[in-house]
Amino acid sequence: MQQKLERLLPQVQKPARYTGGEWNSVTKDWDSVDVHMAFAFPDVYEVGMSFLGLQIIYNLVNQRQDALMERTFAPWVDMEELMRKHDIPLFTLESRRPVKDFDILGFTLQYEMTFTNILNMLNLSGLPLKSSDRDESMPLVIAGGPCAFNPEPIADFFDLVVLGEGEEVINEMLDAYKDARAANLTRQQLLLKLAKIEGVYVPSLYEVEYLESGKIKSVTPKQPDVPAKINKRLMRDVDNAPFPNQPIVPNIGAIHDRVMLEVQRGCTRGCRFCQAGVLYRPVREKTPETLMKQAEEIIKSTGHDEISLTSLSTADYSKVGPLITGLLDQHSGKGVNVSLPSLRVDAFSIDLAKEVQKVRRSTLTFAPEAGTQRLRDVINKGVTEEDLIKAVSAAFESGWHAIKLYFMIGLPTETYEDLDGIADMAKAVVKAGLEKGVSRGRLKVTVSTSSFVPKSHTAFQFEPQDTLEELKNKQQYLKSKLKDRFVSFNYHDSSTSFLEAALARGDRRLCAVVSRAYELGCRFDGWSECFKYDLWLKAFADVGLDPKWYAYQRYDYEDVLPWDHLNAGVSKRYLSLEHKRAIKEQPTIDCRGGKCPGCGLCPSMDIEPLVLGGNDDGQV
């Protein structure tokens, strides 16, 4: 294979996607370990290498003496064509061994529009697509990640799915795999054994029944010793959890080519559309001392010149101010910058802005999500337009001249007055910039909108998506309202969002659709240049299903949802209550302040939020 690859790589875009050998990558002696696992990212190298979860699990498995982990990514279309033409199977970057040789092949499910890439990677590996067609000689095909909380549209293709935080369960799984092999268990016996590990879901051990209406009647275990409900796993001590202090440095520019310093896990805000806010509850903050030490070690081991403080809501981290000050005091002299992802409008401070611009200045991003206070109350986004104007005014005063604003359209109860609110807000930000003296030649406000996609385990899981026609009309309406020399307007393709909604709310019958879409040639569906909407519609039609039925379905609170047997910790009763509050435009309190809104997670999983609190002005 080595010789073939050396001949072919000069013929493809970005050959370094397939070469491996990066700084800090790990290549172990194949014969010296008991378990061989491949981590599969169903998108290209640059996207996958930006995923912190890959670095965490890679580090964790390779710390074991008895196991190894290598990586594989979806080959871009040019590479796939050459691989098929020259009979090269999917291989890992470290040893260039065929993926089929491994014991376990683990996919991460970050986005529904990568599902056909998973099937393509299985096919390129020489593996049958369906788990039921794989034999004892083939690797276990497993998955984790946010889409694992509704894996039903791809359930037929996986032997098992892990719910929750992978570092909490991976060692238990590897130990169980080793024990099972030593005991000569069959594949089926192994799956039964793994199904008893908390957080592990084996779809083939469950039967799905449907009502005449097409909705789910029940999802029940086929055997008495298999749990009826699968609970997610979560880390109790995030501060002392293993963290990759020697992460792999990508060979080519990745989407996030910098130190990714995770300051906390979880978010307390409770935005009603946000799936991650539910899946990663409760919030667990790391100590500044741990973060300072990790940052120092990562900079030393990688040479990166930027530290990104990552989490779902970094500005809410209770020690963010002193942490930034400490990091800059220690590293800015070496030209190392600190960056923050999207800021919450209400948590922004002038001091914070001034601190992060010390070394280099980049565009600031805010996410008001909705244009009017009424709709922000519906989605429980506890910010006001006054908050935003104060924040952007402080930013303009501190020297920024470019602001990005993120919104969603198609949110439940949205009217055209709410869309007018988006345009009015953008104009108010422009006005604030001009009033603060930003040069008319440099002032820039970017408004980006995505289309609301109802996701499982959220308060809006019961809501239908706007129709395609409605979404397109709203995009054009906003486009006409945002004609301003200082404002640029971007929006996502609504047909992609429509299919994302159908898959995100789908049930097991959609396995046939995903399989048919793959057969028809769908790949890289999240990439606009590769997305083939017509082929997806044909795939649905060919198997006799309608994507509108899934995307536009309004669920009753009493309905059995395709994911009800997969427990993220927040009770369905609470999600129903939150949905009712949304319709009444009633906000819900943030539990960071100590008051519990009653989501049910902490008592059911015997855990408490961990917020350090204290004086933000202190030094670390």
CSV table of C-alpha atoms in Angstrom, one decimal, residues 66 87 106 125-126 132 176 179 254 335 339 352 411 436 442-443 473 491 500 513 523 541 577 579 593 604 609:
chain,number,residue,atom,x,y,z
A,66,ASP,CA,-2.3,-2.9,26.2
A,87,ASP,CA,-8.0,-1.1,-4.9
A,106,GLY,CA,-15.1,4.1,16.4
A,125,SER,CA,-13.0,-0.5,4.4
A,126,GLY,CA,-14.4,-3.6,2.8
A,132,SER,CA,-26.1,-7.9,11.1
A,176,ALA,CA,-14.6,-5.8,28.5
A,179,ASP,CA,-11.9,-10.1,28.7
A,254,ALA,CA,-6.9,22.8,10.3
A,335,GLY,CA,3.7,36.2,20.8
A,339,SER,CA,-9.1,34.0,21.8
A,352,LEU,CA,-12.3,41.2,29.0
A,411,LEU,CA,-37.9,29.6,15.6
A,436,LYS,CA,-17.9,55.5,18.8
A,442,ARG,CA,-13.6,49.9,8.3
A,443,LEU,CA,-16.9,49.5,10.1
A,473,ASN,CA,-39.3,33.6,2.1
A,491,TYR,CA,-27.6,32.5,5.4
A,500,GLU,CA,-30.9,17.7,8.8
A,513,VAL,CA,-33.1,6.2,3.2
A,523,ARG,CA,-21.3,12.1,0.0
A,541,ALA,CA,-39.2,8.3,-2.5
A,577,LEU,CA,-42.9,22.1,31.0
A,579,HIS,CA,-42.1,23.9,26.0
A,593,GLY,CA,-27.0,31.2,40.6
A,604,SER,CA,-31.2,11.2,38.8
A,609,PRO,CA,-23.0,21.5,39.1
